[in-house]
Tab-separated table of C-alpha atoms in Angstrom:
chain	number	residue	atom	x	y	z
M	271	MET	CA	30.485	19.262	-102.158
M	272	ALA	CA	28.587	22.232	-99.787
M	273	ALA	CA	30.719	23.487	-97.586
M	274	SER	CA	29.816	23.487	-94.071
M	275	VAL	CA	28.475	26.074	-91.707
M	276	GLU	CA	30.075	26.881	-88.541
M	277	PRO	CA	28.417	27.960	-85.418
M	278	ALA	CA	28.691	31.586	-84.528
M	279	PRO	CA	30.922	32.314	-81.894
M	280	ARG	CA	29.344	32.499	-78.542
M	281	SER	CA	30.025	35.464	-76.421
M	282	ARG	CA	31.735	34.905	-72.868
M	283	GLN	CA	28.176	36.136	-71.281
M	284	GLU	CA	26.810	33.025	-72.853
M	285	GLN	CA	29.890	30.328	-71.846
M	286	LYS	CA	29.355	31.759	-68.149
M	287	GLU	CA	25.273	31.038	-68.236
M	288	GLU	CA	25.623	27.244	-69.662
M	289	GLU	CA	28.535	26.505	-67.434
M	290	ALA	CA	26.434	27.411	-64.223
M	291	GLU	CA	23.232	25.743	-65.733
M	292	GLY	CA	25.521	22.543	-65.717
M	293	ARG	CA	26.653	23.151	-62.267
M	294	LEU	CA	23.093	23.523	-60.859
M	295	TRP	CA	20.993	20.815	-62.034
M	296	PRO	CA	23.687	18.211	-60.049
M	297	VAL	CA	22.508	20.581	-57.221
M	298	VAL	CA	18.653	20.583	-57.869
M	299	ILE	CA	18.507	16.471	-58.590
M	300	ALA	CA	20.548	16.204	-55.466
M	301	LEU	CA	18.047	17.890	-53.256
M	302	VAL	CA	15.087	16.674	-55.005
M	303	LEU	CA	16.229	12.768	-54.331
M	304	SER	CA	16.986	13.712	-50.642
M	305	ALA	CA	13.401	14.935	-50.502
M	306	VAL	CA	12.113	11.916	-51.536
M	307	VAL	CA	14.054	9.819	-49.462
M	308	GLY	CA	13.628	11.703	-46.505
M	309	THR	CA	9.661	11.658	-46.630
M	310	ALA	CA	9.592	7.807	-47.087
M	311	LEU	CA	12.139	7.461	-44.234
M	312	GLY	CA	9.690	9.620	-42.312
M	313	TRP	CA	6.765	8.005	-42.850
M	314	LEU	CA	8.040	4.715	-42.123
M	315	LEU	CA	9.795	5.407	-38.986
M	316	LEU	CA	6.353	6.972	-37.564
M	317	SER	CA	4.227	4.209	-39.183
M	318	ARG	CA	6.776	1.515	-36.593
M	319	GLY	CA	6.725	4.336	-34.053
M	320	LYS	CA	3.070	5.311	-33.143
M	321	ALA	CA	0.857	2.752	-32.898
M	322	PRO	CA	-2.702	3.509	-34.229
M	323	THR	CA	-4.961	5.011	-32.115
M	324	PRO	CA	-7.767	2.938	-30.626
M	325	ASP	CA	-11.131	3.844	-31.033
M	326	PRO	CA	-12.673	4.420	-27.706
M	327	ALA	CA	-16.316	2.931	-28.483
M	328	ALA	CA	-14.703	-0.011	-29.512
M	329	SER	CA	-12.362	-0.280	-26.466
M	330	LEU	CA	-15.287	-0.018	-24.380
M	331	GLN	CA	-16.823	-2.404	-26.538
M	332	LEU	CA	-20.398	-0.757	-27.134
M	333	PRO	CA	-22.439	-2.230	-29.688
M	334	ALA	CA	-25.349	-1.136	-31.350
M	335	SER	CA	-27.584	-3.376	-29.251
M	336	LEU	CA	-27.184	-1.798	-26.135
M	337	PRO	CA	-30.130	0.029	-24.394
M	338	PRO	CA	-29.229	3.886	-24.996
M	339	ALA	CA	-29.344	4.673	-21.735
M	340	GLU	CA	-26.302	2.136	-20.918
M	341	VAL	CA	-24.383	3.691	-23.796
M	342	ASP	CA	-24.673	7.066	-22.755
M	343	GLN	CA	-23.358	5.796	-19.048
M	344	ARG	CA	-20.605	4.297	-20.563
M	345	GLN	CA	-19.773	6.991	-22.879
M	346	GLN	CA	-19.610	9.168	-20.072
M	347	LEU	CA	-17.069	7.338	-17.790
M	348	LEU	CA	-15.330	7.140	-21.452
M	349	ASN	CA	-14.913	10.965	-21.086
M	350	ARG	CA	-13.941	10.774	-17.210
M	351	LEU	CA	-11.208	8.649	-17.980
M	352	ARG	CA	-9.955	11.182	-20.770
M	353	ALA	CA	-10.201	13.760	-18.306
M	354	LEU	CA	-8.418	11.807	-15.492
M	355	GLN	CA	-5.466	11.100	-18.154
M	356	ILE	CA	-6.515	7.767	-17.008
M	357	ASP	CA	-5.201	4.903	-19.331
M	358	ARG	CA	-8.163	3.053	-20.625
M	359	ALA	CA	-7.150	-0.302	-21.323
M	360	TRP	CA	-5.743	-0.651	-17.248
M	361	PHE	CA	-8.775	0.529	-15.967
M	362	LEU	CA	-11.013	-2.051	-17.956
M	363	LYS	CA	-8.983	-4.361	-17.109
M	364	LEU	CA	-9.470	-3.373	-13.389
M	365	VAL	CA	-13.073	-3.564	-13.676
M	366	ASP	CA	-13.739	-6.953	-15.147
M	367	ALA	CA	-11.307	-8.557	-12.840
M	368	SER	CA	-12.853	-6.885	-10.148
M	369	LEU	CA	-16.468	-8.128	-11.610
M	370	LEU	CA	-15.116	-11.845	-12.439
M	371	ALA	CA	-13.961	-11.959	-8.797
M	372	GLN	CA	-17.035	-10.958	-7.479
M	373	PHE	CA	-18.858	-13.711	-9.838
M	374	PRO	CA	-16.213	-16.638	-10.453
M	375	GLU	CA	-19.475	-18.919	-11.124
M	376	ARG	CA	-18.829	-17.147	-14.624
M	377	GLY	CA	-15.716	-18.673	-14.979
M	378	GLY	CA	-14.032	-15.827	-16.087
M	379	ARG	CA	-17.113	-15.238	-19.092
M	380	LEU	CA	-17.243	-11.394	-18.893
M	381	PRO	CA	-21.265	-9.852	-19.573
M	382	SER	CA	-22.606	-9.831	-23.129
M	383	ASP	CA	-24.889	-7.509	-24.316
M	384	SER	CA	-28.143	-9.742	-24.064
M	385	LEU	CA	-31.180	-9.072	-22.516
M	386	GLU	CA	-30.083	-11.816	-19.550
M	387	ASP	CA	-26.819	-9.939	-18.986
M	388	ALA	CA	-28.659	-7.010	-18.349
M	389	PRO	CA	-28.141	-7.132	-14.215
M	390	LEU	CA	-24.308	-8.152	-14.905
M	391	ARG	CA	-23.609	-5.108	-16.994
M	392	LYS	CA	-25.385	-3.352	-14.389
M	393	VAL	CA	-22.902	-4.657	-11.614
M	394	TRP	CA	-20.283	-3.498	-14.081
M	395	ASN	CA	-20.923	-0.144	-14.564
M	396	GLU	CA	-21.207	0.413	-10.676
M	397	LEU	CA	-18.015	-1.061	-10.039
M	398	ALA	CA	-16.369	1.184	-12.880
M	399	GLU	CA	-17.994	4.443	-11.008
M	400	GLU	CA	-16.595	2.675	-7.385
M	401	TRP	CA	-12.705	2.294	-9.301
M	402	LEU	CA	-13.097	5.578	-10.444
M	403	ALA	CA	-13.988	7.494	-7.517
M	404	ARG	CA	-10.477	5.575	-5.504
M	405	VAL	CA	-8.859	6.898	-8.501
M	406	GLU	CA	-9.347	10.639	-8.217
M	407	GLN	CA	-7.457	10.288	-4.948
M	408	LEU	CA	-4.998	10.272	-6.385
M	409	PRO	CA	-1.879	12.881	-7.360
M	410	PRO	CA	-2.177	13.733	-11.790
M	411	GLU	CA	1.073	12.596	-12.340
M	412	LEU	CA	0.394	9.124	-10.438
M	413	ARG	CA	-2.783	8.969	-12.466
M	414	ARG	CA	-0.934	9.240	-15.594
M	415	ARG	CA	1.774	6.640	-14.359
M	416	LEU	CA	-1.301	3.646	-13.831
M	417	GLY	CA	-0.726	0.537	-16.132
M	418	SER	CA	3.002	0.923	-16.220
M	419	PHE	CA	4.712	0.899	-12.897
M	420	SER	CA	6.968	-2.060	-12.576
M	421	ALA	CA	8.893	-3.876	-9.723
M	422	GLY	CA	11.792	-1.748	-10.314
M	423	ASP	CA	9.745	1.221	-8.658
M	424	TRP	CA	9.218	-0.184	-5.781
M	425	GLN	CA	12.877	-1.734	-5.311
M	426	SER	CA	14.267	1.796	-6.136
M	427	GLN	CA	12.161	2.956	-2.803
M	428	GLN	CA	13.045	0.313	-1.202
M	429	THR	CA	16.689	1.132	-1.917
M	430	ARG	CA	16.234	4.811	-1.186
M	431	LEU	CA	15.062	4.415	1.684
M	432	GLY	CA	16.578	1.019	3.178
M	433	ALA	CA	20.322	3.872	2.884
M	434	GLN	CA	18.520	6.022	4.917
M	435	GLY	CA	17.760	3.113	8.057
M	436	LEU	CA	14.087	2.204	7.238
M	437	SER	CA	13.948	-1.477	7.089
M	438	PRO	CA	11.411	-3.498	4.541
M	439	ALA	CA	8.464	-4.144	7.373
M	440	VAL	CA	8.847	-0.185	8.316
M	441	LEU	CA	8.358	0.650	4.770
M	442	ARG	CA	5.378	-1.757	3.944
M	443	GLN	CA	3.870	-0.013	7.226
M	444	LEU	CA	4.025	3.247	5.344
M	445	VAL	CA	2.279	2.112	2.364
M	446	SER	CA	-0.278	0.071	4.267
M	447	GLY	CA	-2.554	3.088	4.988
M	448	SER	CA	-2.487	4.687	1.690
M	449	ALA	CA	-3.096	0.973	-0.323
M	450	GLN	CA	-6.154	-0.094	2.120
M	451	ASN	CA	-7.694	3.099	0.943
M	452	LEU	CA	-7.237	2.751	-2.600
M	453	LEU	CA	-7.922	-1.201	-2.661
M	454	PRO	CA	-10.540	-1.596	0.405
M	455	GLY	CA	-11.283	-5.593	1.802
M	456	ARG	CA	-7.056	-6.169	1.172
M	457	SER	CA	-4.139	-6.121	3.015
M	458	GLY	CA	-2.418	-2.944	3.147
M	459	GLU	CA	0.929	-5.038	3.244
M	460	ASP	CA	0.310	-7.674	0.523
M	461	ILE	CA	1.175	-6.989	-2.538
M	462	PRO	CA	-2.093	-7.631	-4.572
M	463	PRO	CA	-1.641	-9.392	-8.369
M	464	GLU	CA	-2.262	-7.595	-11.848
M	465	PRO	CA	-3.992	-5.076	-12.024
M	466	PHE	CA	-4.603	-4.498	-8.608
M	467	ARG	CA	-1.007	-4.435	-7.942
M	468	GLN	CA	-1.198	-0.560	-9.622
M	469	LEU	CA	-2.604	1.047	-7.279
M	470	TRP	CA	-0.348	-0.404	-4.639
M	471	TYR	CA	2.669	0.482	-6.435
M	472	ALA	CA	1.109	4.313	-6.745
M	473	ALA	CA	-0.030	4.252	-3.035
M	474	ALA	CA	3.433	3.024	-2.345
M	475	GLN	CA	4.781	6.580	-4.196
M	476	LYS	CA	2.468	9.035	-2.804
M	477	SER	CA	2.960	7.466	0.926
M	478	LEU	CA	6.325	7.251	0.626
M	479	ALA	CA	7.091	10.614	-0.936
M	480	ASN	CA	6.118	12.618	1.711
M	481	VAL	CA	8.024	10.494	4.505
M	482	GLN	CA	10.773	12.670	6.514
M	483	ILE	CA	13.179	10.856	8.623
M	484	GLU	CA	15.163	12.706	11.628
M	485	GLN	CA	17.687	10.779	13.696
M	486	ILE	CA	17.678	11.330	17.526
M	487	GLN	CA	20.618	10.713	19.534
M	488	THR	CA	20.631	9.900	23.168
M	489	GLN	CA	22.472	9.473	26.221
M	490	LEU	CA	21.705	7.214	29.424
M	491	GLY	CA	20.091	9.237	31.880
M	492	GLN	CA	18.976	11.763	29.758
M	493	THR	CA	15.896	13.192	28.782
M	494	ARG	CA	15.056	15.283	25.568
M	495	VAL	CA	11.333	16.646	24.537
M	496	LEU	CA	11.137	17.972	20.928
M	497	SER	CA	8.689	18.968	18.716
M	498	ALA	CA	7.850	17.909	14.978
M	499	GLN	CA	5.278	18.401	12.609
M	500	VAL	CA	3.344	16.194	9.973
M	501	GLU	CA	2.217	16.813	6.926
M	502	ALA	CA	-1.041	16.061	5.597
M	503	GLY	CA	-1.571	12.263	4.791
M	504	GLY	CA	2.276	12.023	5.759
M	505	ALA	CA	4.371	10.338	8.233
M	506	ARG	CA	7.513	10.558	10.055
M	507	LEU	CA	10.415	8.206	11.273
M	508	PHE	CA	12.298	9.031	14.256
M	509	PRO	CA	15.625	5.998	14.669
M	510	ILE	CA	16.230	6.283	18.351
M	511	GLN	CA	20.405	5.613	18.672
M	512	ILE	CA	20.577	3.917	22.235
M	513	GLY	CA	22.887	1.896	23.681
M	514	PRO	CA	22.796	-1.968	23.977
M	515	GLY	CA	20.769	-3.226	26.945
M	516	SER	CA	19.096	0.050	28.024
M	517	ARG	CA	16.158	1.087	28.860
M	518	LEU	CA	13.642	3.425	26.655
M	519	VAL	CA	10.238	5.303	28.120
M	520	LEU	CA	8.732	7.261	25.426
M	521	GLY	CA	5.536	9.687	25.336
M	522	VAL	CA	4.113	11.208	22.107
M	523	ASN	CA	1.030	13.636	22.401
M	524	GLY	CA	-0.405	14.914	19.180
M	525	SER	CA	-3.744	15.138	17.301
M	526	PRO	CA	-6.042	12.036	17.335
M	527	LEU	CA	-5.848	11.351	14.032
M	528	MET	CA	-2.295	10.638	14.298
M	529	GLN	CA	-0.971	6.729	14.868
M	530	MET	CA	1.910	5.102	16.209
M	531	SER	CA	3.856	2.068	15.719
M	532	VAL	CA	7.675	1.115	16.510
M	533	PHE	CA	10.297	-1.356	15.396
M	534	ALA	CA	13.170	-2.930	16.024
M	535	ALA	CA	16.471	-2.412	14.257
M	536	ASP	CA	15.469	-5.180	12.428
M	537	GLY	CA	11.839	-4.401	11.808
M	538	ALA	CA	10.464	-6.582	14.339
M	539	LEU	CA	7.474	-4.921	16.000
M	540	LEU	CA	7.959	-3.507	19.238
M	541	GLU	CA	4.518	-1.870	19.411
M	542	ALA	CA	1.443	-2.253	16.923
M	543	LYS	CA	-0.132	0.465	14.978
M	544	GLY	CA	-2.608	2.523	17.304
M	545	PRO	CA	-2.872	6.045	18.586
M	546	LEU	CA	-0.628	8.104	20.354
M	547	ARG	CA	0.328	7.072	24.191
M	548	VAL	CA	3.685	6.366	26.678
M	549	ILE	CA	5.058	2.665	26.213
M	550	SER	CA	8.080	1.117	27.932
M	551	LEU	CA	10.948	-0.810	26.128
M	552	ASP	CA	13.008	-2.912	28.639
M	553	ARG	CA	16.476	-4.053	27.374
M	554	ILE	CA	17.020	-3.076	23.876
M	555	THR	CA	19.278	-5.430	22.575
M	556	SER	CA	19.798	-3.509	18.842
M	557	ALA	CA	19.911	-0.064	17.730
M	558	PRO	CA	17.917	2.388	16.653
M	559	VAL	CA	14.760	1.778	17.570
M	560	GLN	CA	12.366	3.196	15.211
M	561	LEU	CA	9.591	5.571	16.164
M	562	LEU	CA	6.657	5.755	12.965
M	563	ILE	CA	4.212	8.270	13.050
M	564	THR	CA	1.122	8.416	10.797
M	565	ASN	CA	-0.654	11.630	10.239
M	566	GLU	CA	-4.379	10.522	8.593
M	567	GLY	CA	-5.877	14.129	9.093
M	568	VAL	CA	-6.453	16.756	6.170
M	569	ALA	CA	-4.124	19.439	7.588
M	570	PRO	CA	-0.391	18.954	9.305
M	571	ALA	CA	-0.349	18.539	12.721
M	572	LEU	CA	2.525	18.922	15.828
M	573	ILE	CA	3.578	16.197	17.683
M	574	THR	CA	5.640	16.117	21.393
M	575	LEU	CA	7.719	13.580	21.799
M	576	SER	CA	9.864	13.026	25.231
M	577	LEU	CA	12.367	10.229	26.171
M	578	ARG	CA	13.973	8.820	28.503
M	579	VAL	CA	17.159	6.523	28.089
M	580	ASP	CA	17.888	4.247	31.662
M	581	PRO	CA	19.871	1.695	32.792
M	582	ALA	CA	17.928	-1.789	32.416
M	583	PRO	CA	16.074	-3.417	35.216
M	584	PRO	CA	19.041	-6.206	37.116
M	585	VAL	CA	18.066	-9.478	36.594
M	586	THR	CA	16.818	-11.456	40.365
M	587	PRO	CA	19.357	-14.398	40.309
M	588	THR	CA	17.663	-17.481	41.004
M	589	THR	CA	18.442	-19.541	44.178
M	590	PRO	CA	19.587	-23.483	43.144
M	591	THR	CA	17.028	-25.623	45.868
M	592	THR	CA	18.273	-29.039	47.132
M	593	PRO	CA	15.461	-31.479	45.263
M	594	GLY	CA	12.779	-32.498	48.279
M	595	GLU	CA	12.991	-28.497	49.491
M	596	PRO	CA	10.278	-26.302	48.749
M	597	THR	CA	10.358	-23.458	46.360
M	598	PRO	CA	10.002	-19.567	47.773
M	599	THR	CA	7.338	-19.524	44.658
M	600	ASP	CA	6.133	-23.047	46.420
M	601	PRO	CA	3.620	-23.234	49.301
M	602	ALA	CA	4.829	-24.484	52.662
M	603	PRO	CA	3.356	-27.987	53.446
M	604	SER	CA	0.457	-27.288	55.800
M	605	THR	CA	0.052	-29.320	59.003
M	606	PRO	CA	-2.782	-32.138	58.626
M	607	THR	CA	-5.432	-31.284	60.745
M	608	PRO	CA	-6.732	-33.744	63.023
M	609	ALA	CA	-10.456	-34.997	62.219
M	610	PRO	CA	-13.159	-33.787	65.047
M	611	THR	CA	-13.863	-36.209	67.622
M	612	PRO	CA	-17.782	-37.663	66.684
M	613	GLU	CA	-20.041	-36.387	69.517
M	614	PRO	CA	-21.661	-39.275	71.447
M	615	THR	CA	-25.426	-39.644	70.168
M	616	PRO	CA	-27.870	-40.007	72.881
M	617	SER	CA	-29.396	-43.146	73.753
M	618	ALA	CA	-33.304	-43.418	74.640
M	619	PRO	CA	-34.819	-42.587	77.553
M	620	ALA	CA	-35.446	-45.542	79.842
M	621	GLY	CA	-39.414	-46.847	80.344
M	622	PRO	CA	-40.830	-46.547	83.682
M	623	THR	CA	-39.428	-49.036	86.802
M	624	PRO	CA	-41.905	-51.599	87.952
M	625	PRO	CA	-42.814	-51.168	91.766
M	626	PRO	CA	-41.018	-54.176	94.037
M	627	PRO	CA	-43.040	-57.140	94.793
M	628	VAL	CA	-45.056	-56.753	97.692
M	629	PRO	CA	-44.479	-59.668	100.683
M	630	GLY	CA	-46.670	-63.000	100.209
M	631	ALA	CA	-48.568	-61.773	97.487
M	632	GLU	CA	-48.725	-64.622	94.896
M	633	PRO	CA	-47.763	-63.379	91.535
M	634	LYS	CA	-50.901	-62.459	89.602
M	635	ALA	CA	-50.694	-64.793	86.162
M	636	ASN	CA	-51.257	-62.446	82.615
């Protein structure tokens, strides 16, 4: 039986290197596995969280059968939408809705790429240019949000400004001017349906961002004069504290491009929107009276506001009257005038009197 050959004894250095390699491999395997798993999870999350970018040509529906001039025109529109950072899907819905509202007889059918729909496609392009010109008026931060505004944005503005004393009627008056510029032909105070509603919300954000509120305290018999500046395209609200039952005389001077309106404490309209002027309000029932001034110019402008609070004029009591007696406002009964006596009608002149008969003469026979 052959003797077994025993391996040569290893040195301490070799043993240390072998032990180090044994500890290193699990670490390497763990790092490789974590990298593989992390990469897979990353791709999975990115594919779920990020929607694929739609093809601009497909969203604008540019079939190859369209004339080259129309393709170029719509491509330019696409470039402008991208440069202005306007949501492409919302804008297309806006133009489509405008076209269908203009041609209700089509029953919701959009124009095709056929030759017979060429006039309708021309109208679509014209509407797109008009809407784009209006949207360009908005600041960039509002243009980027078109298509994503919600009713909550409007409610938060109402809550914030309502806490400062603005009634809902005053808020809608503030929005109406900007909304009519963006939505011509529609009432600025009515919230339209989508996709037009996005422009109404944007107008609200724009107009209410520049509103300034300044409380005015008054005393009976005191006249106050003050000056204030109204920013371009902005508004200024003056809640005027006045005792119930008082009379308010109010005068505002400023730029012809400014307008004023007056509201009661509950939002009821006391003076309709119009030029700056002098008004008198008798018997204020509740406070504050809300004076709203808007500046429709392109530059800030100063106003001069003067007001005086007087006691309300006394009410003239009505005097009770006995039935049958004339009231002070009734005309006194008049005495009947006798009818004039008719003058006698002159009689016809009498004929000639015949001469007296001659004595002894016989009458002659006729």
